[in-house]
């Protein structure tokens, strides 16, 4: 994860490699020093935009509806993946009685990790999402962890067991329907 510096007026937000962290000011920002800048304020990570549970539930329904349209497209799998992610996030927010994503504790954030989302929502053990591998025309092939599925679908990278992964995502959607509609 690259660190961005916000202390130089000329090169604001350029990447820098050699950083000494002097102190942590909060969960997202650090006070640091480098050879050229004795005191800098930097951002260590990027957060998800603030969203309400209602917005995440609406995104879940919208992505799911778009996935179910009759048109054939490789983008449909990306929409299914995003629908599952949004649905899991909505259930996590519901379980933790929060209305806004910024209220959710960092350890409950799942990013794109569907497997982690299933754990955090206490989904039945029968719901799973498998690890798969790419199916490029040339070697080497790479493992695709469930948190990377959105990348494979976004870039239309062929994967092994695509039909099975799709069926697993659809099973998760059926369970989510029971939870949030």
GROMACS .gro file of N, CA and C in nm:
model
  543
    1UNK      N    1   0.086  -0.116   0.000
    1UNK     CA    2   0.000   0.000   0.000
    1UNK      C    3   0.091   0.122   0.000
    2UNK      N    4   0.074   0.206  -0.097
    2UNK     CA    5   0.156   0.326  -0.106
    2UNK      C    6   0.109   0.434  -0.010
    3UNK      N    7   0.202   0.509   0.042
    3UNK     CA    8   0.168   0.621   0.129
    3UNK      C    9   0.172   0.749   0.045
    4UNK      N   10   0.078   0.838   0.068
    4UNK     CA   11   0.075   0.962  -0.006
    4UNK      C   12   0.114   1.078   0.083
    5UNK      N   13   0.196   1.164   0.034
    5UNK     CA   14   0.235   1.277   0.117
    5UNK      C   15   0.148   1.396   0.083
    6UNK      N   16   0.114   1.470   0.185
    6UNK     CA   17   0.032   1.588   0.167
    6UNK      C   18   0.104   1.710   0.221
    7UNK      N   19   0.235   1.704   0.232
    7UNK     CA   20   0.307   1.815   0.292
    7UNK      C   21   0.374   1.903   0.187
    8UNK      N   22   0.399   1.852   0.070
    8UNK     CA   23   0.463   1.930  -0.035
    8UNK      C   24   0.356   1.999  -0.120
    9UNK      N   25   0.366   2.130  -0.132
    9UNK     CA   26   0.267   2.203  -0.209
    9UNK      C   27   0.282   2.177  -0.359
   10UNK      N   28   0.404   2.156  -0.407
   10UNK     CA   29   0.427   2.134  -0.550
   10UNK      C   30   0.382   1.996  -0.593
   11UNK      N   31   0.414   1.897  -0.518
   11UNK     CA   32   0.388   1.759  -0.557
   11UNK      C   33   0.289   1.693  -0.462
   12UNK      N   34   0.184   1.755  -0.435
   12UNK     CA   35   0.086   1.702  -0.342
   12UNK      C   36   0.036   1.565  -0.388
   13UNK      N   37   0.032   1.473  -0.298
   13UNK     CA   38  -0.015   1.336  -0.318
   13UNK      C   39   0.077   1.250  -0.404
   14UNK      N   40   0.201   1.284  -0.421
   14UNK     CA   41   0.292   1.195  -0.493
   14UNK      C   42   0.339   1.084  -0.398
   15UNK      N   43   0.373   0.970  -0.454
   15UNK     CA   44   0.418   0.859  -0.371
   15UNK      C   45   0.558   0.884  -0.319
   16UNK      N   46   0.583   0.836  -0.199
   16UNK     CA   47   0.718   0.847  -0.148
   16UNK      C   48   0.755   0.719  -0.077
   17UNK      N   49   0.882   0.684  -0.082
   17UNK     CA   50   0.923   0.552  -0.038
   17UNK      C   51   0.982   0.546   0.102
   18UNK      N   52   1.066   0.643   0.139
   18UNK     CA   53   1.136   0.636   0.266
   18UNK      C   54   1.069   0.726   0.369
   19UNK      N   55   0.998   0.666   0.461
   19UNK     CA   56   0.918   0.740   0.558
   19UNK      C   57   0.951   0.689   0.697
   20UNK      N   58   0.965   0.779   0.791
   20UNK     CA   59   0.978   0.742   0.931
   20UNK      C   60   0.852   0.789   1.001
   21UNK      N   61   0.776   0.696   1.056
   21UNK     CA   62   0.653   0.733   1.124
   21UNK      C   63   0.688   0.777   1.265
   22UNK      N   64   0.654   0.904   1.297
   22UNK     CA   65   0.683   0.958   1.428
   22UNK      C   66   0.570   0.927   1.526
   23UNK      N   67   0.446   0.942   1.480
   23UNK     CA   68   0.333   0.908   1.565
   23UNK      C   69   0.209   0.888   1.481
   24UNK      N   70   0.117   0.813   1.535
   24UNK     CA   71  -0.011   0.789   1.470
   24UNK      C   72  -0.110   0.889   1.527
   25UNK      N   73  -0.167   0.972   1.440
   25UNK     CA   74  -0.258   1.074   1.490
   25UNK      C   75  -0.401   1.022   1.505
   26UNK      N   76  -0.442   0.930   1.419
   26UNK     CA   77  -0.571   0.862   1.431
   26UNK      C   78  -0.564   0.738   1.343
   27UNK      N   79  -0.674   0.674   1.317
   27UNK     CA   80  -0.672   0.551   1.240
   27UNK      C   81  -0.632   0.568   1.095
   28UNK      N   82  -0.639   0.688   1.039
   28UNK     CA   83  -0.614   0.707   0.897
   28UNK      C   84  -0.495   0.795   0.865
   29UNK      N   85  -0.443   0.869   0.958
   29UNK     CA   86  -0.341   0.968   0.930
   29UNK      C   87  -0.221   0.949   1.024
   30UNK      N   88  -0.103   0.979   0.973
   30UNK     CA   89   0.019   0.966   1.050
   30UNK      C   90   0.102   1.093   1.039
   31UNK      N   91   0.177   1.122   1.144
   31UNK     CA   92   0.273   1.231   1.140
   31UNK      C   93   0.408   1.165   1.117
   32UNK      N   94   0.479   1.206   1.011
   32UNK     CA   95   0.600   1.137   0.968
   32UNK      C   96   0.711   1.236   0.937
   33UNK      N   97   0.828   1.178   0.909
   33UNK     CA   98   0.939   1.260   0.862
   33UNK      C   99   1.010   1.187   0.750
   34UNK      N  100   1.073   1.263   0.662
   34UNK     CA  101   1.158   1.209   0.557
   34UNK      C  102   1.286   1.290   0.558
   35UNK      N  103   1.378   1.253   0.473
   35UNK     CA  104   1.504   1.327   0.467
   35UNK      C  105   1.482   1.472   0.424
   36UNK      N  106   1.386   1.496   0.336
   36UNK     CA  107   1.364   1.632   0.286
   36UNK      C  108   1.256   1.708   0.361
   37UNK      N  109   1.168   1.638   0.430
   37UNK     CA  110   1.058   1.702   0.503
   37UNK      C  111   1.058   1.651   0.646
   38UNK      N  112   1.103   1.732   0.741
   38UNK     CA  113   1.113   1.683   0.879
   38UNK      C  114   0.979   1.649   0.943
   39UNK      N  115   0.870   1.712   0.899
   39UNK     CA  116   0.741   1.684   0.958
   39UNK      C  117   0.635   1.687   0.849
   40UNK      N  118   0.571   1.576   0.828
   40UNK     CA  119   0.469   1.567   0.724
   40UNK      C  120   0.346   1.498   0.780
   41UNK      N  121   0.233   1.528   0.724
   41UNK     CA  122   0.107   1.466   0.759
   41UNK      C  123   0.066   1.382   0.639
   42UNK      N  124   0.054   1.254   0.656
   42UNK     CA  125   0.021   1.168   0.542
   42UNK      C  126  -0.104   1.087   0.570
   43UNK      N  127  -0.159   1.031   0.462
   43UNK     CA  128  -0.276   0.946   0.470
   43UNK      C  129  -0.231   0.804   0.444
   44UNK      N  130  -0.269   0.713   0.531
   44UNK     CA  131  -0.218   0.578   0.520
   44UNK      C  132  -0.309   0.483   0.446
   45UNK      N  133  -0.437   0.511   0.440
   45UNK     CA  134  -0.526   0.418   0.373
   45UNK      C  135  -0.643   0.494   0.314
   46UNK      N  136  -0.710   0.429   0.223
   46UNK     CA  137  -0.826   0.490   0.162
   46UNK      C  138  -0.950   0.424   0.219
   47UNK      N  139  -1.045   0.504   0.259
   47UNK     CA  140  -1.168   0.452   0.316
   47UNK      C  141  -1.277   0.448   0.210
   48UNK      N  142  -1.372   0.361   0.234
   48UNK     CA  143  -1.491   0.358   0.151
   48UNK      C  144  -1.567   0.488   0.173
   49UNK      N  145  -1.632   0.537   0.069
   49UNK     CA  146  -1.716   0.655   0.086
   49UNK      C  147  -1.822   0.626   0.190
   50UNK      N  148  -1.861   0.726   0.264
   50UNK     CA  149  -1.965   0.711   0.364
   50UNK      C  150  -2.096   0.677   0.294
   51UNK      N  151  -2.160   0.572   0.338
   51UNK     CA  152  -2.289   0.532   0.282
   51UNK      C  153  -2.383   0.493   0.395
   52UNK      N  154  -2.510   0.510   0.370
   52UNK     CA  155  -2.609   0.467   0.468
   52UNK      C  156  -2.649   0.323   0.438
   53UNK      N  157  -2.707   0.258   0.536
   53UNK     CA  158  -2.753   0.121   0.514
   53UNK      C  159  -2.859   0.119   0.404
   54UNK      N  160  -2.943   0.218   0.400
   54UNK     CA  161  -3.046   0.226   0.296
   54UNK      C  162  -2.981   0.233   0.157
   55UNK      N  163  -2.875   0.312   0.144
   55UNK     CA  164  -2.805   0.324   0.015
   55UNK      C  165  -2.740   0.191  -0.025
   56UNK      N  166  -2.682   0.122   0.072
   56UNK     CA  167  -2.618  -0.007   0.041
   56UNK      C  168  -2.723  -0.110   0.003
   57UNK      N  169  -2.837  -0.110   0.072
   57UNK     CA  170  -2.945  -0.203   0.036
   57UNK      C  171  -2.999  -0.172  -0.103
   58UNK      N  172  -3.011  -0.044  -0.136
   58UNK     CA  173  -3.058  -0.003  -0.269
   58UNK      C  174  -2.956  -0.048  -0.375
   59UNK      N  175  -2.827  -0.034  -0.347
   59UNK     CA  176  -2.724  -0.078  -0.442
   59UNK      C  177  -2.731  -0.229  -0.462
   60UNK      N  178  -2.754  -0.302  -0.354
   60UNK     CA  179  -2.769  -0.448  -0.363
   60UNK      C  180  -2.883  -0.482  -0.459
   61UNK      N  181  -2.999  -0.420  -0.440
   61UNK     CA  182  -3.115  -0.448  -0.524
   61UNK      C  183  -3.092  -0.404  -0.669
   62UNK      N  184  -3.028  -0.290  -0.688
   62UNK     CA  185  -3.003  -0.238  -0.822
   62UNK      C  186  -2.907  -0.330  -0.899
   63UNK      N  187  -2.797  -0.371  -0.834
   63UNK     CA  188  -2.701  -0.460  -0.900
   63UNK      C  189  -2.765  -0.595  -0.931
   64UNK      N  190  -2.846  -0.643  -0.839
   64UNK     CA  191  -2.912  -0.772  -0.859
   64UNK      C  192  -3.011  -0.764  -0.975
   65UNK      N  193  -3.088  -0.657  -0.982
   65UNK     CA  194  -3.184  -0.640  -1.091
   65UNK      C  195  -3.112  -0.631  -1.225
   66UNK      N  196  -3.002  -0.558  -1.230
   66UNK     CA  197  -2.926  -0.546  -1.355
   66UNK      C  198  -2.867  -0.681  -1.395
   67UNK      N  199  -2.824  -0.760  -1.298
   67UNK     CA  200  -2.770  -0.893  -1.326
   67UNK      C  201  -2.876  -0.982  -1.388
   68UNK      N  202  -3.000  -0.967  -1.345
   68UNK     CA  203  -3.108  -1.055  -1.391
   68UNK      C  204  -3.166  -1.015  -1.526
   69UNK      N  205  -3.123  -0.904  -1.584
   69UNK     CA  206  -3.174  -0.866  -1.716
   69UNK      C  207  -3.133  -0.972  -1.817
   70UNK      N  208  -3.214  -0.991  -1.922
   70UNK     CA  209  -3.186  -1.100  -2.016
   70UNK      C  210  -3.062  -1.080  -2.102
   71UNK      N  211  -3.011  -0.961  -2.114
   71UNK     CA  212  -2.894  -0.937  -2.199
   71UNK      C  213  -2.775  -1.019  -2.150
   72UNK      N  214  -2.699  -1.072  -2.242
   72UNK     CA  215  -2.582  -1.150  -2.206
   72UNK      C  216  -2.460  -1.059  -2.206
   73UNK      N  217  -2.389  -1.062  -2.097
   73UNK     CA  218  -2.271  -0.977  -2.086
   73UNK      C  219  -2.181  -1.031  -1.977
   74UNK      N  220  -2.050  -1.019  -2.000
   74UNK     CA  221  -1.956  -1.061  -1.896
   74UNK      C  222  -1.966  -0.968  -1.776
   75UNK      N  223  -2.015  -0.845  -1.796
   75UNK     CA  224  -2.031  -0.751  -1.686
   75UNK      C  225  -2.138  -0.795  -1.587
   76UNK      N  226  -2.224  -0.889  -1.628
   76UNK     CA  227  -2.329  -0.935  -1.538
   76UNK      C  228  -2.270  -1.003  -1.414
   77UNK      N  229  -2.159  -1.075  -1.432
   77UNK     CA  230  -2.098  -1.141  -1.317
   77UNK      C  231  -2.042  -1.038  -1.219
   78UNK      N  232  -1.991  -0.929  -1.271
   78UNK     CA  233  -1.943  -0.821  -1.184
   78UNK      C  234  -2.060  -0.763  -1.105
   79UNK      N  235  -2.174  -0.744  -1.170
   79UNK     CA  236  -2.292  -0.693  -1.100
   79UNK      C  237  -2.339  -0.790  -0.992
   80UNK      N  238  -2.335  -0.920  -1.022
   80UNK     CA  239  -2.373  -1.019  -0.922
   80UNK      C  240  -2.278  -1.013  -0.803
   81UNK      N  241  -2.150  -1.003  -0.831
   81UNK     CA  242  -2.049  -0.994  -0.725
   81UNK      C  243  -2.073  -0.869  -0.639
   82UNK      N  244  -2.097  -0.756  -0.703
   82UNK     CA  245  -2.123  -0.633  -0.629
   82UNK      C  246  -2.254  -0.642  -0.550
   83UNK      N  247  -2.355  -0.707  -0.607
   83UNK     CA  248  -2.481  -0.724  -0.533
   83UNK      C  249  -2.457  -0.803  -0.405
   84UNK      N  250  -2.379  -0.909  -0.414
   84UNK     CA  251  -2.348  -0.991  -0.296
   84UNK      C  252  -2.270  -0.908  -0.194
   85UNK      N  253  -2.169  -0.835  -0.240
   85UNK     CA  254  -2.091  -0.750  -0.148
   85UNK      C  255  -2.180  -0.650  -0.076
   86UNK      N  256  -2.266  -0.582  -0.151
   86UNK     CA  257  -2.354  -0.481  -0.090
   86UNK      C  258  -2.452  -0.546   0.006
   87UNK      N  259  -2.506  -0.660  -0.032
   87UNK     CA  260  -2.599  -0.730   0.056
   87UNK      C  261  -2.533  -0.772   0.187
   88UNK      N  262  -2.412  -0.826   0.178
   88UNK     CA  263  -2.341  -0.866   0.299
   88UNK      C  264  -2.311  -0.746   0.387
   89UNK      N  265  -2.270  -0.635   0.326
   89UNK     CA  266  -2.242  -0.514   0.403
   89UNK      C  267  -2.369  -0.462   0.471
   90UNK      N  268  -2.482  -0.469   0.402
   90UNK     CA  269  -2.608  -0.424   0.461
   90UNK      C  270  -2.645  -0.511   0.582
   91UNK      N  271  -2.626  -0.642   0.570
   91UNK     CA  272  -2.657  -0.731   0.683
   91UNK      C  273  -2.562  -0.704   0.800
   92UNK      N  274  -2.435  -0.681   0.772
   92UNK     CA  275  -2.339  -0.650   0.878
   92UNK      C  276  -2.382  -0.522   0.951
   93UNK      N  277  -2.424  -0.422   0.876
   93UNK     CA  278  -2.470  -0.297   0.937
   93UNK      C  279  -2.596  -0.322   1.020
   94UNK      N  280  -2.685  -0.405   0.967
   94UNK     CA  281  -2.810  -0.439   1.038
   94UNK      C  282  -2.779  -0.512   1.169
   95UNK      N  283  -2.690  -0.610   1.163
   95UNK     CA  284  -2.654  -0.687   1.283
   95UNK      C  285  -2.589  -0.601   1.391
   96UNK      N  286  -2.518  -0.498   1.346
   96UNK     CA  287  -2.447  -0.411   1.440
   96UNK      C  288  -2.523  -0.282   1.469
   97UNK      N  289  -2.646  -0.276   1.422
   97UNK     CA  290  -2.736  -0.164   1.448
   97UNK      C  291  -2.671  -0.028   1.416
   98UNK      N  292  -2.611  -0.021   1.297
   98UNK     CA  293  -2.554   0.106   1.251
   98UNK      C  294  -2.625   0.147   1.124
   99UNK      N  295  -2.639   0.277   1.106
   99UNK     CA  296  -2.708   0.330   0.989
   99UNK      C  297  -2.613   0.388   0.885
  100UNK      N  298  -2.488   0.404   0.921
  100UNK     CA  299  -2.391   0.467   0.832
  100UNK      C  300  -2.261   0.386   0.835
  101UNK      N  301  -2.200   0.368   0.719
  101UNK     CA  302  -2.079   0.286   0.710
  101UNK      C  303  -1.965   0.339   0.797
  102UNK      N  304  -1.961   0.469   0.820
  102UNK     CA  305  -1.853   0.524   0.902
  102UNK      C  306  -1.868   0.487   1.049
  103UNK      N  307  -1.986   0.442   1.089
  103UNK     CA  308  -2.009   0.400   1.227
  103UNK      C  309  -1.963   0.256   1.252
  104UNK      N  310  -1.935   0.184   1.145
  104UNK     CA  311  -1.897   0.044   1.156
  104UNK      C  312  -1.751   0.032   1.197
  105UNK      N  313  -1.724  -0.048   1.298
  105UNK     CA  314  -1.587  -0.067   1.346
  105UNK      C  315  -1.499  -0.123   1.234
  106UNK      N  316  -1.373  -0.086   1.237
  106UNK     CA  317  -1.280  -0.127   1.131
  106UNK      C  318  -1.272  -0.278   1.117
  107UNK      N  319  -1.278  -0.351   1.227
  107UNK     CA  320  -1.268  -0.497   1.219
  107UNK      C  321  -1.390  -0.561   1.154
  108UNK      N  322  -1.498  -0.483   1.137
  108UNK     CA  323  -1.617  -0.534   1.070
  108UNK      C  324  -1.623  -0.498   0.922
  109UNK      N  325  -1.528  -0.419   0.876
  109UNK     CA  326  -1.522  -0.380   0.734
  109UNK      C  327  -1.475  -0.501   0.654
  110UNK      N  328  -1.541  -0.529   0.543
  110UNK     CA  329  -1.504  -0.647   0.464
  110UNK      C  330  -1.443  -0.612   0.329
  111UNK      N  331  -1.449  -0.488   0.287
  111UNK     CA  332  -1.398  -0.452   0.155
  111UNK      C  333  -1.468  -0.533   0.049
  112UNK      N  334  -1.392  -0.609  -0.030
  112UNK     CA  335  -1.449  -0.694  -0.135
  112UNK      C  336  -1.446  -0.842  -0.096
  113UNK      N  337  -1.412  -0.872   0.029
  113UNK     CA  338  -1.392  -1.010   0.070
  113UNK      C  339  -1.525  -1.077   0.106
  114UNK      N  340  -1.578  -1.151   0.010
  114UNK     CA  341  -1.708  -1.218   0.028
  114UNK      C  342  -1.700  -1.322   0.138
  115UNK      N  343  -1.591  -1.395   0.144
  115UNK     CA  344  -1.575  -1.497   0.248
  115UNK      C  345  -1.581  -1.434   0.387
  116UNK      N  346  -1.511  -1.322   0.403
  116UNK     CA  347  -1.513  -1.251   0.532
  116UNK      C  348  -1.653  -1.201   0.562
  117UNK      N  349  -1.723  -1.153   0.459
  117UNK     CA  350  -1.861  -1.108   0.476
  117UNK      C  351  -1.953  -1.219   0.524
  118UNK      N  352  -1.933  -1.338   0.470
  118UNK     CA  353  -2.014  -1.453   0.514
  118UNK      C  354  -1.988  -1.483   0.661
  119UNK      N  355  -1.862  -1.472   0.703
  119UNK     CA  356  -1.829  -1.494   0.845
  119UNK      C  357  -1.894  -1.389   0.932
  120UNK      N  358  -1.880  -1.262   0.893
  120UNK     CA  359  -1.931  -1.150   0.973
  120UNK      C  360  -2.083  -1.149   0.984
  121UNK      N  361  -2.152  -1.209   0.886
  121UNK     CA  362  -2.299  -1.212   0.890
  121UNK      C  363  -2.352  -1.339   0.954
  122UNK      N  364  -2.261  -1.427   0.997
  122UNK     CA  365  -2.298  -1.555   1.057
  122UNK      C  366  -2.384  -1.636   0.960
  123UNK      N  367  -2.347  -1.633   0.833
  123UNK     CA  368  -2.419  -1.708   0.730
  123UNK      C  369  -2.403  -1.858   0.756
  124UNK      N  370  -2.497  -1.937   0.711
  124UNK     CA  371  -2.486  -2.082   0.729
  124UNK      C  372  -2.358  -2.135   0.665
  125UNK      N  373  -2.301  -2.237   0.725
  125UNK     CA  374  -2.178  -2.296   0.674
  125UNK      C  375  -2.190  -2.352   0.534
  126UNK      N  376  -2.313  -2.380   0.492
  126UNK     CA  377  -2.333  -2.433   0.357
  126UNK      C  378  -2.307  -2.327   0.250
  127UNK      N  379  -2.309  -2.201   0.290
  127UNK     CA  380  -2.279  -2.094   0.195
  127UNK      C  381  -2.129  -2.071   0.194
  128UNK      N  382  -2.072  -2.081   0.078
  128UNK     CA  383  -1.929  -2.064   0.065
  128UNK      C  384  -1.898  -2.003  -0.071
  129UNK      N  385  -1.778  -1.960  -0.085
  129UNK     CA  386  -1.730  -1.912  -0.215
  129UNK      C  387  -1.591  -1.969  -0.233
  130UNK      N  388  -1.571  -2.037  -0.340
  130UNK     CA  389  -1.446  -2.113  -0.358
  130UNK      C  390  -1.331  -2.026  -0.407
  131UNK      N  391  -1.212  -2.072  -0.377
  131UNK     CA  392  -1.091  -2.019  -0.435
  131UNK      C  393  -1.083  -2.078  -0.575
  132UNK      N  394  -1.048  -1.999  -0.673
  132UNK     CA  395  -1.038  -2.049  -0.809
  132UNK      C  396  -0.906  -2.003  -0.869
  133UNK      N  397  -0.884  -2.034  -0.993
  133UNK     CA  398  -0.761  -1.989  -1.060
  133UNK      C  399  -0.796  -1.931  -1.196
  134UNK      N  400  -0.708  -1.845  -1.244
  134UNK     CA  401  -0.730  -1.787  -1.375
  134UNK      C  402  -0.712  -1.893  -1.482
  135UNK      N  403  -0.766  -1.864  -1.597
  135UNK     CA  404  -0.758  -1.957  -1.710
  135UNK      C  405  -0.711  -1.878  -1.833
  136UNK      N  406  -0.598  -1.808  -1.814
  136UNK     CA  407  -0.541  -1.731  -1.925
  136UNK      C  408  -0.500  -1.825  -2.037
  137UNK      N  409  -0.484  -1.769  -2.154
  137UNK     CA  410  -0.438  -1.849  -2.267
  137UNK      C  411  -0.295  -1.898  -2.249
  138UNK      N  412  -0.216  -1.824  -2.172
  138UNK     CA  413  -0.077  -1.861  -2.150
  138UNK      C  414  -0.048  -1.871  -1.999
  139UNK      N  415   0.053  -1.949  -1.966
  139UNK     CA  416   0.096  -1.960  -1.826
  139UNK      C  417   0.169  -1.832  -1.789
  140UNK      N  418   0.184  -1.801  -1.665
  140UNK     CA  419   0.135  -1.875  -1.548
  140UNK      C  420  -0.009  -1.838  -1.515
  141UNK      N  421  -0.076  -1.930  -1.451
  141UNK     CA  422  -0.210  -1.904  -1.399
  141UNK      C  423  -0.196  -1.858  -1.255
  142UNK      N  424  -0.296  -1.783  -1.207
  142UNK     CA  425  -0.290  -1.729  -1.071
  142UNK      C  426  -0.412  -1.771  -0.992
  143UNK      N  427  -0.393  -1.781  -0.861
  143UNK     CA  428  -0.506  -1.805  -0.771
  143UNK      C  429  -0.594  -1.681  -0.767
  144UNK      N  430  -0.723  -1.703  -0.758
  144UNK     CA  431  -0.818  -1.592  -0.744
  144UNK      C  432  -0.893  -1.615  -0.614
  145UNK      N  433  -0.857  -1.538  -0.513
  145UNK     CA  434  -0.923  -1.545  -0.382
  145UNK      C  435  -1.060  -1.480  -0.395
  146UNK      N  436  -1.157  -1.518  -0.314
  146UNK     CA  437  -1.289  -1.456  -0.322
  146UNK      C  438  -1.287  -1.302  -0.315
  147UNK      N  439  -1.189  -1.244  -0.245
  147UNK     CA  440  -1.184  -1.098  -0.239
  147UNK      C  441  -1.131  -1.037  -0.369
  148UNK      N  442  -1.085  -1.122  -0.462
  148UNK     CA  443  -1.037  -1.074  -0.591
  148UNK      C  444  -1.134  -1.104  -0.704
  149UNK      N  445  -1.245  -1.168  -0.674
  149UNK     CA  446  -1.340  -1.203  -0.779
  149UNK      C  447  -1.387  -1.082  -0.858
  150UNK      N  448  -1.412  -0.972  -0.788
  150UNK     CA  449  -1.459  -0.852  -0.859
  150UNK      C  450  -1.358  -0.808  -0.964
  151UNK      N  451  -1.228  -0.827  -0.938
  151UNK     CA  452  -1.125  -0.791  -1.035
  151UNK      C  453  -1.131  -0.884  -1.157
  152UNK      N  454  -1.144  -1.013  -1.132
  152UNK     CA  455  -1.153  -1.108  -1.242
  152UNK      C  456  -1.274  -1.076  -1.330
  153UNK      N  457  -1.387  -1.045  -1.267
  153UNK     CA  458  -1.507  -1.014  -1.343
  153UNK      C  459  -1.497  -0.878  -1.411
  154UNK      N  460  -1.438  -0.781  -1.343
  154UNK     CA  461  -1.425  -0.646  -1.402
  154UNK      C  462  -1.340  -0.649  -1.528
  155UNK      N  463  -1.230  -0.723  -1.523
  155UNK     CA  464  -1.139  -0.728  -1.636
  155UNK      C  465  -1.166  -0.846  -1.728
  156UNK      N  466  -1.276  -0.913  -1.707
  156UNK     CA  467  -1.319  -1.031  -1.785
  156UNK      C  468  -1.208  -1.134  -1.800
  157UNK      N  469  -1.140  -1.160  -1.688
  157UNK     CA  470  -1.036  -1.262  -1.686
  157UNK      C  471  -1.106  -1.397  -1.671
  158UNK      N  472  -1.081  -1.488  -1.764
  158UNK     CA  473  -1.146  -1.619  -1.750
  158UNK      C  474  -1.095  -1.693  -1.626
  159UNK      N  475  -1.186  -1.758  -1.556
  159UNK     CA  476  -1.149  -1.834  -1.436
  159UNK      C  477  -1.203  -1.975  -1.446
  160UNK      N  478  -1.135  -2.068  -1.379
  160UNK     CA  479  -1.187  -2.205  -1.367
  160UNK      C  480  -1.311  -2.201  -1.279
  161UNK      N  481  -1.399  -2.293  -1.302
  161UNK     CA  482  -1.521  -2.311  -1.221
  161UNK      C  483  -1.610  -2.186  -1.220
  162UNK      N  484  -1.615  -2.114  -1.331
  162UNK     CA  485  -1.698  -1.993  -1.336
  162UNK      C  486  -1.844  -2.025  -1.308
  163UNK      N  487  -1.895  -2.132  -1.365
  163UNK     CA  488  -2.036  -2.169  -1.342
  163UNK      C  489  -2.060  -2.201  -1.195
  164UNK      N  490  -1.965  -2.270  -1.132
  164UNK     CA  491  -1.981  -2.306  -0.991
  164UNK      C  492  -1.972  -2.181  -0.902
  165UNK      N  493  -1.880  -2.092  -0.932
  165UNK     CA  494  -1.867  -1.967  -0.856
  165UNK      C  495  -1.995  -1.885  -0.870
  166UNK      N  496  -2.048  -1.879  -0.993
  166UNK     CA  497  -2.173  -1.806  -1.016
  166UNK      C  498  -2.286  -1.868  -0.934
  167UNK      N  499  -2.296  -2.000  -0.933
  167UNK     CA  500  -2.400  -2.068  -0.854
  167UNK      C  501  -2.384  -2.038  -0.706
  168UNK      N  502  -2.260  -2.035  -0.657
  168UNK     CA  503  -2.237  -2.003  -0.516
  168UNK      C  504  -2.280  -1.860  -0.485
  169UNK      N  505  -2.250  -1.767  -0.573
  169UNK     CA  506  -2.293  -1.627  -0.553
  169UNK      C  507  -2.446  -1.619  -0.553
  170UNK      N  508  -2.510  -1.694  -0.643
  170UNK     CA  509  -2.657  -1.694  -0.648
  170UNK      C  510  -2.717  -1.755  -0.521
  171UNK      N  511  -2.653  -1.857  -0.463
  171UNK     CA  512  -2.701  -1.914  -0.336
  171UNK      C  513  -2.691  -1.810  -0.224
  172UNK      N  514  -2.585  -1.733  -0.225
  172UNK     CA  515  -2.570  -1.626  -0.124
  172UNK      C  516  -2.679  -1.523  -0.142
  173UNK      N  517  -2.712  -1.489  -0.267
  173UNK     CA  518  -2.820  -1.394  -0.293
  173UNK      C  519  -2.952  -1.446  -0.238
  174UNK      N  520  -2.979  -1.576  -0.255
  174UNK     CA  521  -3.104  -1.633  -0.201
  174UNK      C  522  -3.110  -1.616  -0.050
  175UNK      N  523  -2.997  -1.640   0.017
  175UNK     CA  524  -2.993  -1.621   0.163
  175UNK      C  525  -3.010  -1.474   0.199
  176UNK      N  526  -2.949  -1.385   0.122
  176UNK     CA  527  -2.961  -1.241   0.148
  176UNK      C  528  -3.106  -1.194   0.131
  177UNK      N  529  -3.177  -1.254   0.036
  177UNK     CA  530  -3.319  -1.218   0.016
  177UNK      C  531  -3.400  -1.241   0.144
  178UNK      N  532  -3.368  -1.349   0.213
  178UNK     CA  533  -3.437  -1.378   0.339
  178UNK      C  534  -3.405  -1.273   0.446
  179UNK      N  535  -3.286  -1.218   0.439
  179UNK     CA  536  -3.240  -1.122   0.541
  179UNK      C  537  -3.282  -0.979   0.513
  180UNK      N  538  -3.270  -0.935   0.387
  180UNK     CA  539  -3.297  -0.794   0.357
  180UNK      C  540  -3.395  -0.771   0.242
  181UNK      N  541  -3.442  -0.878   0.183
  181UNK     CA  542  -3.542  -0.861   0.076
  181UNK      C  543  -3.485  -0.864  -0.063
   0.00000   0.00000   0.00000
